[in-house]
Amino acid sequence: MARVLPAESDLRRVIGDGETVPDGEVEGLSEEDLLELHRRLVLLRTYDERSVVYHRQGRIGTYAIFWGHEAMQVGGTYALEEADWIFPSYRESAIGLLRGMPVSTVLSWWRGHPAGWWNPADWNVASICVPIGTHVPHAAGLAWGKKLRGEPACAIAYFGDGATSEGSFHEGANLAGVMRAPLVLFCNNNQWAISTPLSAQTAAKTLADKAAGYGMPGVRVDGCDVLAVYEATRDAVARARAGDGPTFIEAVSYRAAPHATADDPRAYIDLERVEEERGRECLGRYEGYLRRLGVLTDDLEREIKAEAAQAMRDGIAKAEAEPPADPSLLFEHAYVDPPASFGSELAELRRILGG
């Protein structure tokens, strides 16, 4: 089980360093579970790394990188049931893959193609939220609705440290606390809101301290430790299902990649710190843990990574095989009663596009 490290403000960890800090374990996880967590980490890592390449090749648009954040997504969602809902921010754009969503669907979203518009009810994964924190009230409302209907499902909302400075976060957290909604508020504290450091965002000692203001517990966990994340989320989900209301999880990490492909962090970030943190990234740490257990072999690791790479190749091929979208989609759902000018404007757009 997770160990509490008092020197780091009660930061919970399971995975040791293979030297001075011993490994822990999480009750209830089989060897099959441990390998499944690894497969999911590899899938997200491969997706992220290939997406950066696809962006550089002009095959997708501006892309929000989540390299090093995979443990938060994998560990958090592994604690859920299929009926539970996930509300992602743009940093969790590929989280639907963990629910079986096709790679091509997520890639199409980044390509701006309608094939990337999924029905949230098909996967219990809400649409990717690009505005900061505006999905938190949505998640709180859905969770409250599940409670009112007597359904056992809960919801998890992912957001960054910057979102805790937004009014929508406070509104959603307050609603969830008052209504004792079955909600997990999962904060990815990677220390940066684009170029704004955490120290310039809040005077609170930790972001988890904010939970007290909404009558819910706040938990701090190592965001690069997939097992600690899983255990903390599992506890929060159990609490939600028991009718005890929401939990705030602060997963602490450090953003070791640019905010997005349009960002140049060299202007504001400590590059030496970045290199240090890259050496502690979540996938490598977990692979070391599995190897110390004797669960992961070289052959199995190669097989898992080859499967993920093939899934990406197949996904981009399918996404790029989609026919161009009909430009009328830009007009059809803009107004209930469209202005008369839409007809001529659509005709002009078709002329410009050559079709």
Coordinates of C-alpha atoms in Angstrom, one line a residue:
M1 CA 0.0 0.0 0.0
A2 CA 1.0 3.6 -0.3
R3 CA 3.6 5.1 2.1
V4 CA 3.2 8.6 3.3
L5 CA 6.3 10.8 3.0
P6 CA 6.0 13.5 5.7
A7 CA 8.9 15.5 4.2
E8 CA 6.8 16.0 1.1
S9 CA 3.6 17.1 2.7
D10 CA 2.0 13.7 2.9
L11 CA 2.8 12.7 -0.6
R12 CA 1.8 9.1 -1.1
R13 CA 3.9 6.6 -3.1
V14 CA 4.1 2.9 -3.8
I15 CA 7.0 2.5 -6.2
G16 CA 10.4 2.8 -4.7
D17 CA 13.7 3.7 -6.3
G18 CA 15.2 0.2 -6.4
E19 CA 17.9 1.3 -3.9
T20 CA 17.2 3.2 -0.7
V21 CA 13.4 3.5 -0.9
P22 CA 11.7 0.0 -0.9
D23 CA 8.8 -0.9 -3.2
G24 CA 5.3 -1.2 -1.8
E25 CA 2.4 -3.1 -3.2
V26 CA -1.3 -2.5 -3.7
E27 CA -3.7 -5.0 -2.3
G28 CA -6.0 -6.6 -4.8
L29 CA -3.8 -6.2 -7.9
S30 CA -2.9 -9.4 -9.7
E31 CA 0.1 -10.0 -12.0
E32 CA -2.4 -9.7 -14.9
D33 CA -3.5 -6.3 -13.5
L34 CA 0.1 -5.1 -13.2
L35 CA 0.8 -6.0 -16.8
E36 CA -2.4 -4.4 -18.0
L37 CA -1.4 -1.2 -16.4
H38 CA 1.9 -1.4 -18.3
R39 CA 0.1 -2.0 -21.6
R40 CA -2.0 1.1 -21.0
L41 CA 0.9 3.3 -20.1
V42 CA 2.8 2.1 -23.2
L43 CA -0.3 2.8 -25.4
L44 CA -0.7 6.4 -24.2
R45 CA 3.1 7.0 -24.3
T46 CA 3.2 5.7 -27.9
Y47 CA 0.2 7.8 -28.9
D48 CA 1.7 11.0 -27.4
E49 CA 5.2 10.5 -28.9
R50 CA 3.8 9.7 -32.4
S51 CA 1.3 12.6 -32.2
V52 CA 4.2 15.0 -31.8
V53 CA 5.8 13.5 -34.9
Y54 CA 2.6 13.7 -36.8
H55 CA 2.2 17.4 -35.9
R56 CA 5.7 18.1 -37.1
Q57 CA 4.8 16.4 -40.4
G58 CA 1.7 18.6 -40.7
R59 CA -0.6 15.7 -40.3
I60 CA -2.5 17.0 -37.2
G61 CA -2.9 20.5 -35.8
T62 CA -1.5 22.0 -32.6
Y63 CA -1.2 19.3 -30.1
A64 CA -1.3 19.3 -26.2
I65 CA 1.6 17.0 -25.1
F66 CA 1.0 14.7 -22.1
W67 CA 4.4 12.9 -22.0
G68 CA 5.1 11.9 -18.4
H69 CA 1.5 12.3 -17.3
E70 CA 0.3 8.9 -18.4
A71 CA 0.3 7.4 -14.8
M72 CA -2.4 9.8 -13.8
Q73 CA -4.7 8.8 -16.6
V74 CA -4.0 5.1 -16.4
G75 CA -4.0 4.8 -12.7
G76 CA -7.1 7.0 -12.3
T77 CA -9.3 5.3 -14.9
Y78 CA -8.2 1.7 -13.9
A79 CA -10.1 2.3 -10.6
L80 CA -13.4 3.0 -12.4
E81 CA -16.2 0.8 -13.7
E82 CA -17.5 1.0 -17.2
A83 CA -20.6 2.8 -16.1
D84 CA -18.5 5.6 -14.5
W85 CA -17.9 8.8 -16.5
I86 CA -14.6 10.5 -17.4
F87 CA -14.4 14.2 -18.0
P88 CA -11.1 15.0 -19.7
S89 CA -9.3 18.2 -20.3
Y90 CA -7.1 18.7 -23.5
R91 CA -4.2 17.1 -21.6
E92 CA -6.2 13.8 -21.4
S93 CA -7.2 13.9 -25.1
A94 CA -6.4 10.2 -25.7
I95 CA -7.9 8.9 -22.5
G96 CA -10.7 7.4 -24.5
L97 CA -8.2 4.8 -25.8
L98 CA -8.4 3.3 -22.3
R99 CA -12.1 2.7 -22.8
G100 CA -11.6 1.1 -26.3
M101 CA -12.1 4.2 -28.4
P102 CA -10.4 3.8 -31.8
V103 CA -7.0 5.6 -32.2
S104 CA -8.4 7.0 -35.5
T105 CA -11.2 8.8 -33.6
V106 CA -8.8 10.7 -31.3
L107 CA -6.4 11.5 -34.2
S108 CA -9.4 12.8 -36.2
W109 CA -10.3 15.1 -33.4
W110 CA -6.8 16.7 -33.6
R111 CA -7.1 16.8 -37.4
G112 CA -10.3 18.8 -37.0
H113 CA -12.3 16.2 -38.8
P114 CA -15.9 15.3 -37.9
A115 CA -14.8 11.6 -37.6
G116 CA -13.4 12.8 -34.3
W117 CA -16.7 13.8 -32.9
W118 CA -17.8 10.9 -30.6
N119 CA -21.0 10.4 -28.8
P120 CA -20.0 10.6 -25.1
A121 CA -22.7 8.1 -24.2
D122 CA -20.9 5.4 -26.3
W123 CA -17.8 5.4 -24.1
N124 CA -18.9 7.4 -21.0
V125 CA -16.2 9.8 -21.9
A126 CA -17.2 13.4 -22.2
S127 CA -16.0 15.7 -25.0
I128 CA -12.4 17.0 -24.6
C129 CA -12.6 20.3 -22.7
V130 CA -10.3 23.0 -24.1
P131 CA -11.5 25.9 -22.0
I132 CA -9.8 25.7 -18.6
G133 CA -12.0 24.1 -15.9
T134 CA -15.4 24.6 -17.5
H135 CA -16.1 20.8 -17.5
V136 CA -15.8 20.6 -13.7
P137 CA -19.5 21.8 -13.1
H138 CA -20.6 19.4 -15.9
A139 CA -18.9 16.5 -14.1
A140 CA -20.4 17.6 -10.8
G141 CA -23.9 17.9 -12.3
L142 CA -23.7 14.5 -14.0
A143 CA -22.5 12.9 -10.7
W144 CA -25.3 14.5 -8.8
G145 CA -27.8 13.3 -11.4
K146 CA -26.5 9.7 -11.0
K147 CA -27.1 10.1 -7.2
L148 CA -30.6 11.4 -7.7
R149 CA -31.4 8.5 -9.9
G150 CA -30.1 6.0 -7.4
E151 CA -27.5 4.8 -9.9
P152 CA -24.1 3.5 -8.5
A153 CA -22.0 5.3 -11.1
C154 CA -19.6 8.1 -10.3
A155 CA -17.6 10.6 -12.3
I156 CA -13.9 11.7 -12.5
A157 CA -12.9 15.1 -13.8
Y158 CA -9.3 15.7 -14.9
F159 CA -7.9 19.2 -14.8
G160 CA -4.5 21.0 -14.3
D161 CA -3.3 23.1 -11.4
G162 CA -4.2 26.2 -13.4
A163 CA -7.9 25.2 -13.4
T164 CA -8.0 25.6 -9.6
S165 CA -7.6 29.4 -10.2
E166 CA -10.7 29.5 -12.3
G167 CA -14.2 30.3 -11.1
S168 CA -15.8 27.3 -12.8
F169 CA -13.6 24.9 -10.7
H170 CA -14.8 26.5 -7.5
E171 CA -18.4 26.4 -8.6
G172 CA -18.2 22.8 -9.5
A173 CA -16.4 21.8 -6.4
N174 CA -18.8 23.7 -4.2
L175 CA -21.8 22.1 -5.9
A176 CA -20.3 18.6 -5.5
G177 CA -19.5 19.2 -1.9
V178 CA -23.0 20.5 -1.0
M179 CA -24.8 17.8 -2.9
R180 CA -22.4 15.1 -1.8
A181 CA -22.0 14.1 -5.4
P182 CA -20.1 10.9 -6.3
L183 CA -17.3 12.8 -8.0
V184 CA -13.5 12.5 -8.0
L185 CA -11.8 15.8 -8.7
F186 CA -8.4 14.9 -10.1
C187 CA -5.9 17.7 -10.3
N188 CA -2.8 17.2 -12.4
N189 CA -0.4 19.5 -10.6
N190 CA 2.6 19.6 -13.0
Q191 CA 3.7 23.0 -11.5
W192 CA 2.9 25.1 -14.6
A193 CA -0.2 26.7 -16.0
I194 CA 1.4 27.2 -19.5
S195 CA 4.1 29.6 -18.4
T196 CA 2.7 30.6 -15.0
P197 CA 4.3 28.7 -12.1
L198 CA 2.3 27.3 -9.2
S199 CA 3.8 29.9 -6.8
A200 CA 2.1 32.7 -8.8
Q201 CA -1.3 31.0 -8.8
T202 CA -2.1 30.4 -5.1
A203 CA -1.0 31.2 -1.6
A204 CA -2.2 27.8 -0.3
K205 CA 0.6 25.4 0.9
T206 CA -0.8 22.7 -1.3
L207 CA -3.7 22.5 -3.8
A208 CA -5.2 19.6 -1.7
D209 CA -5.7 22.1 1.1
K210 CA -8.4 23.8 -1.0
A211 CA -10.6 20.7 -0.6
A212 CA -11.3 21.6 3.0
G213 CA -13.3 24.7 1.9
Y214 CA -15.7 22.4 0.1
G215 CA -16.1 19.9 2.8
M216 CA -14.3 17.1 1.1
P217 CA -11.0 15.3 1.8
G218 CA -7.9 16.3 -0.1
V219 CA -5.3 13.6 -1.0
R220 CA -1.8 14.2 -2.3
V221 CA -0.2 11.5 -4.4
D222 CA 3.0 11.1 -6.6
G223 CA 1.5 11.7 -10.0
C224 CA 4.4 9.7 -11.6
D225 CA 3.5 6.6 -9.6
V226 CA 0.7 4.7 -11.4
L227 CA 0.1 2.4 -8.4
A228 CA -0.2 5.2 -5.9
V229 CA -2.6 7.0 -8.3
Y230 CA -4.7 3.9 -8.7
E231 CA -4.9 3.3 -5.0
A232 CA -5.8 6.9 -4.2
T233 CA -8.5 6.9 -6.9
R234 CA -9.9 3.5 -5.8
D235 CA -10.3 4.9 -2.3
A236 CA -12.0 8.0 -3.6
V237 CA -14.3 6.0 -5.9
A238 CA -15.3 3.7 -3.0
R239 CA -16.1 6.7 -0.8
A240 CA -18.2 8.2 -3.6
R241 CA -20.2 4.9 -4.1
A242 CA -20.8 4.7 -0.3
G243 CA -22.6 8.1 -0.5
D244 CA -19.9 10.0 1.3
G245 CA -19.4 12.6 -1.5
P246 CA -16.5 13.9 -3.5
T247 CA -12.7 13.7 -3.0
F248 CA -10.0 16.0 -4.3
I249 CA -6.8 14.3 -5.5
E250 CA -3.7 16.4 -6.1
A251 CA -1.3 14.3 -8.3
V252 CA 2.1 16.0 -8.1
S253 CA 4.4 15.9 -11.0
Y254 CA 6.5 18.2 -13.1
R255 CA 5.9 19.1 -16.7
A256 CA 8.9 17.7 -18.5
A257 CA 7.6 18.5 -22.0
P258 CA 6.3 21.7 -23.6
H259 CA 2.7 22.8 -22.8
A260 CA 1.8 22.1 -26.4
T261 CA 3.5 22.0 -29.8
A262 CA 3.0 25.8 -30.1
D263 CA 4.9 26.4 -26.9
D264 CA 8.7 27.1 -26.4
P265 CA 9.2 26.5 -22.6
R266 CA 12.9 27.5 -22.8
A267 CA 11.8 31.1 -22.2
Y268 CA 10.5 30.4 -18.7
I269 CA 11.4 26.9 -17.5
D270 CA 14.4 25.4 -15.6
L271 CA 15.9 23.1 -18.2
E272 CA 18.1 21.3 -15.6
R273 CA 15.0 20.5 -13.6
V274 CA 13.4 19.2 -16.7
E275 CA 16.2 16.8 -17.4
E276 CA 16.1 15.6 -13.8
E277 CA 12.4 15.0 -14.0
R278 CA 12.6 13.2 -17.3
G279 CA 14.8 10.6 -15.5
R280 CA 12.0 10.0 -13.0
E281 CA 9.1 9.8 -15.6
C282 CA 6.3 7.4 -14.9
L283 CA 6.7 4.7 -17.5
G284 CA 10.4 4.0 -16.8
R285 CA 9.8 3.9 -13.1
Y286 CA 7.0 1.4 -13.5
E287 CA 9.0 -0.8 -15.8
G288 CA 11.7 -0.8 -13.2
Y289 CA 9.2 -1.9 -10.5
L290 CA 7.9 -4.7 -12.7
R291 CA 11.4 -5.9 -13.5
R292 CA 12.2 -6.0 -9.8
L293 CA 9.1 -8.1 -9.3
G294 CA 10.2 -10.4 -12.2
V295 CA 7.0 -9.7 -14.0
L296 CA 8.3 -7.8 -17.1
T297 CA 10.8 -9.5 -19.4
D298 CA 12.6 -8.0 -22.4
D299 CA 10.6 -10.1 -24.9
L300 CA 7.2 -9.1 -23.3
E301 CA 8.2 -5.4 -23.2
R302 CA 9.1 -5.5 -27.0
E303 CA 5.8 -7.3 -27.7
I304 CA 3.7 -4.7 -25.8
K305 CA 5.5 -1.7 -27.5
A306 CA 5.2 -3.3 -30.9
E307 CA 1.4 -3.7 -30.4
A308 CA 1.1 0.0 -29.4
A309 CA 3.2 1.1 -32.4
Q310 CA 1.0 -0.9 -34.8
A311 CA -2.1 0.5 -33.3
M312 CA -0.8 4.0 -34.0
R313 CA 0.1 3.1 -37.6
D314 CA -3.3 1.6 -38.2
G315 CA -5.0 4.6 -36.6
I316 CA -3.3 7.3 -38.6
A317 CA -3.9 5.3 -41.8
K318 CA -7.6 5.1 -41.0
A319 CA -7.9 8.8 -40.0
E320 CA -6.1 10.0 -43.1
A321 CA -8.4 7.7 -45.3
E322 CA -11.5 9.7 -44.2
P323 CA -12.9 11.8 -47.0
P324 CA -12.9 15.5 -46.7
A325 CA -15.7 16.9 -44.5
D326 CA -18.6 18.6 -46.2
P327 CA -18.2 22.4 -45.5
S328 CA -21.9 22.7 -44.9
L329 CA -21.2 21.3 -41.4
L330 CA -19.9 24.8 -40.6
F331 CA -23.3 26.3 -41.2
E332 CA -25.9 23.6 -40.4
H333 CA -25.8 23.7 -36.6
A334 CA -24.9 27.3 -36.0
Y335 CA -28.4 28.7 -35.8
V336 CA -31.9 27.3 -35.4
D337 CA -33.0 29.9 -37.9
P338 CA -30.0 30.5 -40.2
P339 CA -29.7 33.9 -41.8
A340 CA -30.5 34.1 -45.5
S341 CA -26.8 35.0 -46.2
F342 CA -25.7 31.4 -45.3
G343 CA -26.7 30.1 -48.7
S344 CA -24.5 32.5 -50.7
E345 CA -21.7 32.2 -48.1
L346 CA -21.6 28.4 -48.3
A347 CA -21.6 28.6 -52.1
E348 CA -18.6 31.0 -52.0
L349 CA -16.8 28.7 -49.6
R350 CA -17.4 25.7 -51.9
R351 CA -16.0 27.8 -54.8
I352 CA -12.9 28.7 -52.8
L353 CA -12.4 25.1 -51.8
G354 CA -12.8 24.0 -55.4
G355 CA -15.8 21.9 -54.8

